[in-house]
């Protein structure tokens, strides 16, 4: 139901993201999804990779501030309204979405999300039999 | 008063002072025993060099009232300033001290050409800070009409200045400049104002800054010097010739000492400014080292006054910053960060001046364990640090989180402060 996501602290400097990407490239780590939350001074890059633990170790070697967090990941249908239908279940259960992003992997459409109440979110997923994505699904 | 007559007065007052603190302040009793000096060894002002120095740390160590020389029933007022450990340094005044304070501030204002016809807008902060009430009492003593508006609220400052026809402005020089520049923004011009004199202090400022203020306000601007430990504003002031600041040496005896050796320096040479409060009753201080850098001149001024003059303060011998009139030591920042335990204690403080107001930006290294995947947590962290700093040092600071291990570590003294304020 959850997958490991890298959260990398990004200073607002030219070329900073590329330095992170260079570490991943050199170690043959594949990126499945990447999104950046930004402020005027810094950002957080959220990255899904083929080998989170290796990426964490290699980024630490280069003194990046990085941690691994577990995030919810679900498979969506390909039809219009799929994301709406999923998020509507959370809204009805009075769960706030902290952030959400979506990507495609092969023929799958995948949504990753962080809520303000993980336990309740897991209940919603179980009760509605939503289809989870595991890290194995992304290999 | 001739220099000889002044000397005689100082001789008498020092003898009386030394006997008083020896008998009434355990701290000085002990310090004098350690230095092997007794009140009977002090025959006159030249013997002052036998006495031990007093430092700001001594006030902190004896917080709050340990250095007071009279019982609290005789103290009628307490003032204070912030200190490195979050403890303020406290000073107390007897009725006579308040009378002396009024007198010396009144002298400063008179020296600046102010009289009972003037309407004085006191835009120094009122409260524990000595600026507001000090200027207030001095102006009242002369018989001026006093507007106790205190600091802040620029629009109202300008409105009352125009409506009341204030002729004198008393505030920090940077705030005076800010007010001048804000006039057009709020729809005022110089023709709406009757200002003719400015008495500015509580932070060091240059001759160029004086000229700029005089031009922008069409006034004559005077520098009033003081510090709460000695009295508050009113220790010294420059006359219309601006040849240094006349020190009220019948109350505050000045010396200049070498910052390294603490030995008196030759005539006219720069060093640390040291004051002995010859008449103060509440918290008399012997050879208090201000850490301000200045020099002294004893020749007669063009204005006819014979009192000793001090050079405008040129800097500090320690790392104390003066931000909008508030004293700030970088170590205060460190204390707050160490207390919070939310970040590393590696930081750089950027001091700048925007629209003539000092600004502070603190770059501090993020602790990786506090890194989460949401921006909000990091923003809450910055805000938490900003709040803690604000309540500890009384200044607003913008906190910026930076990557761990990116702030340079140096072998010796780390660069903790970058002061980008223009030095004219």
Coordinates of C-alpha atoms in Angstrom, one line a residue:
Chain A
X1 CA 0.0 0.0 0.0
X2 CA 2.9 2.3 0.6
X3 CA 6.1 2.8 -1.2
X4 CA 9.4 4.5 -0.2
X5 CA 9.9 8.1 -1.5
X6 CA 13.1 10.1 -1.3
X7 CA 12.7 13.6 0.1
X8 CA 15.7 15.8 -0.8
X9 CA 16.2 19.3 0.6
X10 CA 17.0 21.6 -2.3
X11 CA 18.6 25.0 -1.9
X12 CA 17.5 27.5 -4.4
X13 CA 20.8 27.5 -6.4
X14 CA 21.4 27.0 -10.2
X15 CA 22.3 23.5 -11.0
X16 CA 21.3 22.1 -7.6
X17 CA 18.8 19.6 -8.9
X18 CA 21.3 18.4 -11.5
X19 CA 23.8 17.5 -8.9
X20 CA 21.2 15.3 -7.3
X21 CA 20.4 13.7 -10.6
X22 CA 24.1 13.2 -11.4
X23 CA 24.4 11.0 -8.3
X24 CA 21.5 8.9 -9.3
X25 CA 22.7 8.6 -12.9
X26 CA 26.3 7.6 -11.8
X27 CA 24.8 4.8 -9.7
X28 CA 22.5 3.5 -12.3
X29 CA 19.4 4.3 -10.3
X30 CA 16.2 4.8 -12.3
X31 CA 13.8 7.6 -11.6
X32 CA 10.1 6.6 -11.8
X33 CA 8.6 9.9 -10.7
X34 CA 9.9 13.3 -9.6
X35 CA 8.1 16.4 -8.3
X36 CA 9.3 19.5 -6.5
X37 CA 7.6 21.5 -3.9
X38 CA 9.2 25.0 -3.9
X39 CA 9.3 28.1 -1.8
X40 CA 11.3 31.3 -2.6
X41 CA 14.2 30.0 -0.5
X42 CA 14.3 26.3 -0.9
X43 CA 12.3 23.3 -2.1
X44 CA 11.8 19.6 -1.4
X45 CA 12.3 17.2 -4.3
X46 CA 10.1 14.1 -3.9
X47 CA 11.6 11.2 -6.0
X48 CA 10.5 7.6 -6.6
X49 CA 13.5 5.5 -7.6
X50 CA 14.3 1.9 -8.5
X51 CA 16.5 1.5 -5.4
X52 CA 15.6 3.9 -2.6
X53 CA 18.2 2.6 -0.1
X54 CA 21.0 2.8 -2.5
X55 CA 20.0 6.3 -3.6
X56 CA 19.8 7.4 0.1
X57 CA 23.3 6.1 0.8
X58 CA 24.8 7.6 -2.3
X59 CA 23.2 11.0 -1.7
X60 CA 24.4 11.0 1.9
X61 CA 27.9 10.3 0.7
X62 CA 27.6 13.6 -1.2
X63 CA 26.3 15.4 1.8
X64 CA 22.8 16.0 0.6
X65 CA 20.0 16.3 3.2
X66 CA 17.7 13.4 2.3
X67 CA 15.3 11.1 4.0
X68 CA 13.0 8.2 3.1
X69 CA 9.3 8.6 3.7
X70 CA 6.5 6.1 3.1
X71 CA 3.8 7.4 0.9
X72 CA 0.5 5.9 -0.3
X73 CA 0.4 4.7 -3.9
X74 CA -2.7 3.6 -5.8
X75 CA -3.5 2.5 -9.3
X76 CA -6.0 4.5 -11.1
X77 CA -8.2 3.6 -14.0
X78 CA -7.4 5.1 -17.4
X79 CA -10.9 6.6 -17.8
X80 CA -11.7 10.3 -17.2
X81 CA -12.8 11.0 -13.6
X82 CA -10.6 8.3 -12.1
X83 CA -8.5 10.6 -9.9
X84 CA -11.7 12.5 -9.0
X85 CA -13.4 9.3 -7.8
X86 CA -10.4 8.3 -5.6
X87 CA -9.9 11.7 -4.0
X88 CA -13.6 12.0 -3.5
X89 CA -13.5 9.0 -1.2
X90 CA -10.9 10.8 1.0
X91 CA -12.8 14.0 1.0
X92 CA -16.0 12.3 2.1
X93 CA -14.1 10.7 4.9
X94 CA -12.9 14.2 5.9
X95 CA -9.2 13.4 5.2
X96 CA -7.0 16.3 3.9
X97 CA -4.6 15.7 1.1
X98 CA -1.1 17.2 2.0
X99 CA 0.2 16.6 -1.5
X100 CA -0.5 14.4 -4.5
X101 CA 1.1 13.6 -7.8
X102 CA 0.5 11.1 -10.6
X103 CA 2.6 9.3 -13.2
X104 CA 2.4 6.5 -15.7
X105 CA 4.4 3.3 -15.5
X106 CA 4.0 1.1 -18.5
X107 CA 0.3 0.8 -19.0
X108 CA -0.5 1.8 -15.4
X109 CA -1.7 5.2 -14.2
X110 CA -0.5 5.7 -10.6
X111 CA -1.3 8.3 -8.0
X112 CA 0.9 9.0 -5.0
X113 CA -0.5 10.8 -2.0
X114 CA 0.2 12.0 1.5
X115 CA -2.8 12.7 3.8
X116 CA -3.1 14.3 7.2
X117 CA -4.4 11.0 8.6
X118 CA -2.6 7.8 7.4
X119 CA -4.6 5.3 9.5
X120 CA -7.9 6.6 8.3
X121 CA -6.6 6.8 4.7
X122 CA -5.6 3.1 4.9
X123 CA -9.2 2.3 6.1
X124 CA -10.7 4.1 3.1
X125 CA -8.4 2.2 0.8
X126 CA -9.3 -1.2 2.3
X127 CA -13.1 -0.4 2.6
X128 CA -13.2 0.6 -1.0
X129 CA -10.9 -2.1 -2.2
X130 CA -8.7 0.4 -4.0
X131 CA -5.8 -1.2 -5.9
X132 CA -2.4 -0.5 -4.2
X133 CA 0.9 -0.2 -6.0
X134 CA 4.0 -1.8 -4.4
X135 CA 7.6 -1.2 -5.2
X136 CA 7.7 -4.6 -6.9
X137 CA 5.1 -3.2 -9.4
X138 CA 7.6 -0.6 -10.4
X139 CA 10.4 -3.0 -11.3
Chain B
X1 CA 33.8 76.1 35.0
X2 CA 37.6 76.0 34.8
X3 CA 39.4 72.7 34.4
X4 CA 40.9 73.1 37.8
X5 CA 37.6 73.6 39.5
X6 CA 36.2 70.6 37.6
X7 CA 39.1 68.5 38.8
X8 CA 38.5 69.5 42.4
X9 CA 34.9 68.6 42.1
X10 CA 35.8 65.2 40.6
X11 CA 38.4 64.6 43.4
X12 CA 35.8 65.1 46.0
X13 CA 33.1 63.1 44.3
X14 CA 35.4 60.1 43.5
X15 CA 36.5 59.9 47.2
X16 CA 32.9 60.0 48.3
X17 CA 31.9 57.4 45.7
X18 CA 34.6 55.0 46.5
X19 CA 33.8 55.0 50.2
X20 CA 30.1 54.5 49.4
X21 CA 30.5 51.5 47.1
X22 CA 33.2 50.0 49.4
X23 CA 30.7 50.1 52.2
X24 CA 27.5 49.3 50.4
X25 CA 28.2 47.1 47.5
X26 CA 29.7 43.7 48.4
X27 CA 30.8 43.2 44.8
X28 CA 33.0 46.3 44.9
X29 CA 34.2 45.6 48.4
X30 CA 35.5 42.2 47.2
X31 CA 37.0 43.6 44.0
X32 CA 38.8 46.3 45.9
X33 CA 40.1 43.8 48.4
X34 CA 41.4 41.6 45.6
X35 CA 43.1 44.6 44.0
X36 CA 44.5 45.6 47.4
X37 CA 43.1 49.1 47.3
X38 CA 41.2 50.8 50.2
X39 CA 39.1 53.9 50.1
X40 CA 41.9 55.7 51.9
X41 CA 44.2 55.1 49.0
X42 CA 42.0 57.2 46.7
X43 CA 43.0 60.9 47.3
X44 CA 41.8 62.3 44.0
X45 CA 40.7 61.6 40.5
X46 CA 44.3 60.6 39.4
X47 CA 44.0 57.6 41.7
X48 CA 41.2 56.2 39.7
X49 CA 43.7 54.0 37.8
X50 CA 44.2 52.0 41.0
X51 CA 40.5 50.9 40.9
X52 CA 39.3 47.7 39.2
X53 CA 37.2 47.8 36.0
X54 CA 33.5 46.9 35.8
X55 CA 32.2 45.0 32.7
X56 CA 28.7 44.2 31.4
X57 CA 29.3 40.6 32.5
X58 CA 29.4 41.9 36.1
X59 CA 25.9 43.3 35.7
X60 CA 24.7 40.0 34.4
X61 CA 26.4 38.0 37.1
X62 CA 24.7 40.2 39.7
X63 CA 21.3 40.2 38.0
X64 CA 18.9 41.7 38.9
X65 CA 19.7 44.0 41.8
X66 CA 23.1 42.8 43.1
X67 CA 25.0 45.9 42.2
X68 CA 22.5 48.3 43.7
X69 CA 24.0 50.5 46.5
X70 CA 20.8 51.4 48.2
X71 CA 17.8 49.4 49.5
X72 CA 14.9 48.9 47.1
X73 CA 12.8 51.3 49.1
X74 CA 15.0 54.1 47.8
X75 CA 14.8 52.9 44.2
X76 CA 12.1 54.7 42.3
X77 CA 12.7 53.4 38.8
X78 CA 14.2 50.3 37.1
X79 CA 15.4 50.2 33.5
X80 CA 17.1 47.4 31.6
X81 CA 18.6 46.1 28.3
X82 CA 18.7 42.7 26.8
X83 CA 21.7 40.4 27.5
X84 CA 23.4 37.4 25.9
X85 CA 21.8 34.8 28.2
X86 CA 18.3 36.2 27.8
X87 CA 18.8 37.9 31.2
X88 CA 18.6 41.7 30.9
X89 CA 21.1 43.9 32.6
X90 CA 19.1 46.0 35.1
X91 CA 19.8 49.4 36.5
X92 CA 18.0 51.3 39.3
X93 CA 17.5 55.0 40.0
X94 CA 16.9 56.9 43.2
X95 CA 15.0 60.1 43.2
X96 CA 18.3 62.0 43.1
X97 CA 19.4 59.9 40.1
X98 CA 16.2 60.8 38.2
X99 CA 16.9 64.4 39.0
X100 CA 20.5 64.1 37.7
X101 CA 19.3 62.3 34.6
X102 CA 16.8 65.1 33.9
X103 CA 19.5 67.7 34.4
X104 CA 22.0 66.1 32.0
X105 CA 19.5 65.4 29.3
X106 CA 18.3 69.0 29.7
X107 CA 21.9 70.2 29.2
X108 CA 22.1 68.1 26.0
X109 CA 19.0 69.5 24.6
X110 CA 20.0 73.1 25.6
X111 CA 23.4 72.4 23.9
X112 CA 21.3 71.4 20.8
X113 CA 19.6 74.8 20.8
X114 CA 16.3 73.6 22.3
X115 CA 14.3 75.8 24.7
X116 CA 10.8 76.0 26.3
X117 CA 9.2 77.2 23.1
X118 CA 10.0 73.8 21.4
X119 CA 7.5 71.0 20.8
X120 CA 9.5 67.8 21.2
X121 CA 8.4 64.6 19.6
X122 CA 10.0 61.7 21.5
X123 CA 10.0 58.8 19.1
X124 CA 12.4 56.6 21.1
X125 CA 10.8 53.5 22.6
X126 CA 9.2 54.0 26.0
X127 CA 9.6 51.2 28.5
X128 CA 12.5 49.3 30.0
X129 CA 14.7 50.9 27.3
X130 CA 16.1 54.2 28.6
X131 CA 15.7 56.2 25.4
X132 CA 12.0 57.3 25.6
X133 CA 11.7 58.2 29.2
X134 CA 15.2 59.7 29.3
X135 CA 14.5 62.2 26.5
X136 CA 11.0 62.8 27.9
X137 CA 12.1 63.9 31.3
X138 CA 14.9 66.0 30.0
X139 CA 12.7 67.9 27.6
X140 CA 10.1 68.5 30.3
X141 CA 12.8 69.8 32.6
X142 CA 13.5 72.5 30.1
X143 CA 9.8 73.3 29.8
X144 CA 9.3 72.0 26.3
X145 CA 5.9 70.6 25.1
X146 CA 6.6 66.9 25.0
X147 CA 4.8 64.4 22.7
X148 CA 5.4 61.0 24.1
X149 CA 4.6 59.1 20.9
X150 CA 7.2 56.4 21.4
X151 CA 8.6 54.4 18.4
X152 CA 6.9 52.9 15.4
X153 CA 3.7 53.7 13.4
X154 CA 5.4 55.9 10.8
X155 CA 2.1 57.3 9.4
X156 CA 1.0 58.6 12.8
X157 CA 4.5 60.0 13.5
X158 CA 4.3 62.1 10.4
X159 CA 0.6 63.1 10.9
X160 CA 1.3 64.3 14.5
X161 CA 4.5 66.0 13.5
X162 CA 2.5 68.0 10.9
X163 CA -0.6 68.6 13.0
X164 CA 1.2 69.5 16.2
X165 CA 4.0 71.4 14.5
X166 CA 6.8 69.4 16.3
X167 CA 10.0 71.5 16.2
X168 CA 12.3 68.8 17.7
X169 CA 12.5 65.1 16.8
X170 CA 14.3 62.7 19.2
X171 CA 14.8 59.2 17.9
X172 CA 17.5 56.9 16.4
X173 CA 19.2 58.4 13.4
X174 CA 18.1 55.5 11.2
X175 CA 14.5 56.0 12.2
X176 CA 14.8 59.7 11.5
X177 CA 16.0 58.8 8.0
X178 CA 13.2 56.4 7.5
X179 CA 10.7 59.0 8.5
X180 CA 12.2 61.5 6.1
X181 CA 12.0 59.1 3.2
X182 CA 8.4 58.0 4.2
X183 CA 7.1 61.6 4.0
X184 CA 6.2 61.5 0.3
X185 CA 4.7 58.0 0.6
X186 CA 2.2 59.4 3.1
X187 CA 1.5 62.6 1.2
X188 CA 3.6 65.0 3.3
X189 CA 6.4 67.4 2.3
X190 CA 8.9 69.5 4.2
X191 CA 6.6 72.5 3.9
X192 CA 4.1 70.7 6.2
X193 CA 6.7 70.4 8.9
X194 CA 8.1 72.8 11.4
X195 CA 11.0 70.6 12.5
X196 CA 14.2 72.5 13.2
X197 CA 16.3 70.3 15.5
X198 CA 17.0 66.6 15.7
X199 CA 18.5 64.9 18.7
X200 CA 19.5 61.4 17.6
X201 CA 21.2 58.6 19.4
X202 CA 21.1 55.0 20.7
X203 CA 23.2 53.8 17.8
X204 CA 26.4 54.9 16.2
X205 CA 26.1 57.1 13.1
X206 CA 28.6 59.0 10.9
X207 CA 29.1 62.6 10.1
X208 CA 27.8 61.9 6.6
X209 CA 24.6 60.5 8.0
X210 CA 24.3 63.7 10.1
X211 CA 24.7 65.8 6.9
X212 CA 22.1 63.7 5.1
X213 CA 19.6 64.1 7.9
X214 CA 20.2 67.8 8.1
X215 CA 19.6 68.1 4.3
X216 CA 16.6 65.9 4.2
X217 CA 14.8 67.5 7.1
X218 CA 16.3 71.0 6.9
X219 CA 17.3 70.8 10.5
X220 CA 20.5 70.8 12.6
X221 CA 21.1 67.3 13.9
X222 CA 22.8 66.5 17.2
X223 CA 24.3 63.3 18.6
X224 CA 23.2 62.3 22.1
X225 CA 25.3 59.6 23.7
X226 CA 24.4 57.4 26.6
X227 CA 24.0 53.8 27.8
X228 CA 21.7 52.5 30.4
X229 CA 24.5 51.2 32.6
X230 CA 25.8 54.7 33.1
X231 CA 22.5 56.6 33.1
X232 CA 20.7 56.3 29.7
X233 CA 20.8 59.1 27.1
X234 CA 22.4 62.3 28.3
X235 CA 26.0 61.2 29.1
X236 CA 27.3 63.4 26.3
X237 CA 26.1 65.5 23.3
X238 CA 27.6 67.6 20.5
X239 CA 27.1 71.4 20.5
X240 CA 26.4 73.5 17.4
X241 CA 30.1 73.2 16.4
X242 CA 30.0 69.4 16.3
X243 CA 33.6 69.1 17.5
X244 CA 33.0 65.9 19.4
X245 CA 30.5 65.3 22.2
X246 CA 30.7 67.3 25.4
X247 CA 30.7 64.8 28.3
X248 CA 28.9 65.8 31.6
X249 CA 32.1 65.0 33.5
X250 CA 30.8 66.3 36.8
X251 CA 28.6 63.2 36.8
X252 CA 30.4 60.8 34.4
X253 CA 34.2 60.7 34.6
X254 CA 35.6 59.3 31.3
X255 CA 38.8 57.5 30.5
X256 CA 40.2 55.9 27.4
X257 CA 42.1 52.6 27.8
X258 CA 43.9 50.3 25.4
X259 CA 41.6 47.4 24.4
X260 CA 44.4 44.9 24.9
X261 CA 46.3 46.0 27.9
X262 CA 43.5 48.1 29.6
X263 CA 46.2 50.7 30.4
X264 CA 45.3 54.4 29.9
X265 CA 46.3 55.6 26.4
X266 CA 48.1 58.8 25.6
X267 CA 46.1 62.0 25.0
X268 CA 43.9 62.0 22.0
X269 CA 44.5 58.3 21.1
X270 CA 41.6 55.9 20.4
X271 CA 40.7 53.2 22.8
X272 CA 37.8 51.8 24.9
X273 CA 35.7 54.4 26.6
X274 CA 35.4 53.9 30.3
X275 CA 33.0 55.7 32.7
X276 CA 32.8 56.2 36.4
X277 CA 29.5 57.4 37.7
X278 CA 30.6 60.1 40.1
X279 CA 27.2 60.9 41.6
X280 CA 24.9 58.0 40.9
X281 CA 23.2 56.4 44.0
X282 CA 21.1 53.5 42.7
X283 CA 23.8 51.6 40.8
X284 CA 27.1 53.4 40.9
X285 CA 29.7 51.9 38.6
X286 CA 33.4 52.2 38.9
X287 CA 35.4 52.3 35.6
X288 CA 32.6 50.7 33.6
X289 CA 34.1 49.6 30.3
X290 CA 31.6 50.4 27.5
X291 CA 33.6 48.6 24.8
X292 CA 32.7 51.7 22.6
X293 CA 35.8 53.0 20.8
X294 CA 36.4 56.8 21.1
X295 CA 39.1 59.3 22.1
X296 CA 39.0 62.3 24.4
X297 CA 39.9 66.0 23.9
X298 CA 40.4 68.5 26.8
X299 CA 40.9 71.8 24.9
X300 CA 38.3 74.5 25.1
X301 CA 35.5 74.2 22.5
X302 CA 34.6 77.1 20.1
X303 CA 31.2 77.2 21.9
X304 CA 33.1 78.2 25.1
X305 CA 32.4 75.0 27.1
X306 CA 35.4 73.7 28.9
X307 CA 34.1 70.1 29.4
X308 CA 36.0 67.2 28.0
X309 CA 34.8 66.1 24.6
X310 CA 34.7 62.5 23.2
X311 CA 35.0 61.7 19.5
X312 CA 31.9 60.3 17.9
X313 CA 31.8 56.6 18.5
X314 CA 33.7 54.8 15.7
X315 CA 33.0 51.2 16.6
X316 CA 33.1 48.5 19.2
X317 CA 36.0 46.5 20.7
X318 CA 33.7 43.4 21.0
X319 CA 31.2 41.8 18.5
X320 CA 28.1 43.6 19.8
X321 CA 25.8 44.8 17.0
X322 CA 23.4 47.7 17.4
X323 CA 20.2 46.9 15.4
X324 CA 17.5 49.6 15.4
X325 CA 18.9 50.8 18.7
X326 CA 18.8 47.4 20.3
X327 CA 22.1 45.8 21.4
X328 CA 22.7 42.3 20.0
X329 CA 25.5 39.9 20.6
X330 CA 25.8 37.0 18.1
X331 CA 26.1 34.7 21.1
X332 CA 22.4 35.5 21.9
X333 CA 21.4 33.9 18.5
X334 CA 23.5 30.8 19.3
X335 CA 21.8 30.4 22.8
X336 CA 18.4 30.4 21.2
X337 CA 19.4 27.8 18.6
X338 CA 21.0 25.6 21.2
X339 CA 18.0 25.9 23.4
X340 CA 15.6 24.9 20.6
X341 CA 17.6 21.9 19.5
X342 CA 15.8 22.0 16.2
X343 CA 18.7 22.9 13.9
X344 CA 22.4 22.8 14.0
X345 CA 24.0 25.8 15.8
X346 CA 25.8 26.7 12.6
X347 CA 24.5 30.0 11.3
X348 CA 25.3 33.2 9.5
X349 CA 23.5 36.4 10.4
X350 CA 23.2 38.9 7.6
X351 CA 22.6 42.5 8.7
X352 CA 21.4 44.9 6.1
X353 CA 19.6 48.2 5.9
X354 CA 16.4 48.4 3.7
X355 CA 14.5 51.7 3.5
X356 CA 16.8 52.9 6.3
X357 CA 15.7 50.2 8.7
X358 CA 18.0 47.5 9.8
X359 CA 17.0 44.0 8.8
X360 CA 18.2 40.6 10.0
X361 CA 18.4 37.4 8.1
X362 CA 19.5 34.3 9.8
X363 CA 20.7 31.4 7.6
X364 CA 20.8 28.3 9.7
X365 CA 21.7 24.7 8.8
X366 CA 18.8 22.3 8.7
X367 CA 19.1 19.2 10.9
X368 CA 18.5 16.3 8.5
X369 CA 16.4 14.5 11.1
X370 CA 13.9 17.4 10.9
X371 CA 13.6 17.1 7.1
X372 CA 10.1 15.9 6.2
X373 CA 8.4 15.5 2.8
X374 CA 6.1 18.5 3.3
X375 CA 7.1 22.2 2.9
X376 CA 4.7 23.1 5.7
X377 CA 6.8 21.4 8.4
X378 CA 9.9 23.3 7.3
X379 CA 8.0 26.5 7.3
X380 CA 6.7 25.8 10.7
X381 CA 10.2 25.1 11.8
X382 CA 11.4 28.5 10.4
X383 CA 8.5 30.2 12.1
X384 CA 9.2 28.5 15.4
X385 CA 12.8 29.8 15.3
X386 CA 11.7 33.2 14.3
X387 CA 9.3 33.4 17.3
X388 CA 12.0 32.1 19.7
X389 CA 14.5 34.7 18.4
X390 CA 11.9 37.5 18.6
X391 CA 11.0 36.8 22.2
X392 CA 14.7 36.4 23.2
X393 CA 16.2 39.4 21.5
X394 CA 13.3 41.6 20.8
X395 CA 14.0 41.9 17.1
X396 CA 12.4 40.3 14.1
X397 CA 14.6 38.0 12.2
X398 CA 13.9 36.3 8.9
X399 CA 15.1 32.7 9.2
X400 CA 16.2 30.8 6.1
X401 CA 17.0 27.1 6.3
X402 CA 20.1 26.0 4.4
X403 CA 21.5 22.6 3.6
X404 CA 23.5 20.9 6.4
X405 CA 27.3 21.3 6.4
X406 CA 27.2 24.2 3.9
X407 CA 28.1 27.0 6.3
X408 CA 31.8 27.3 6.4
X409 CA 33.6 26.0 9.5
X410 CA 36.8 27.8 10.2
X411 CA 39.6 26.8 12.4
X412 CA 39.7 30.0 14.4
X413 CA 36.9 32.5 15.0
X414 CA 34.0 31.6 12.7
X415 CA 32.4 34.3 10.6
X416 CA 29.0 34.5 12.1
X417 CA 27.9 38.0 11.0
X418 CA 27.9 39.7 7.7
X419 CA 27.1 43.3 8.2
X420 CA 26.1 44.7 4.8
X421 CA 24.9 48.1 6.1
X422 CA 26.7 50.8 4.2
X423 CA 29.5 52.4 6.1
X424 CA 29.8 56.0 4.9

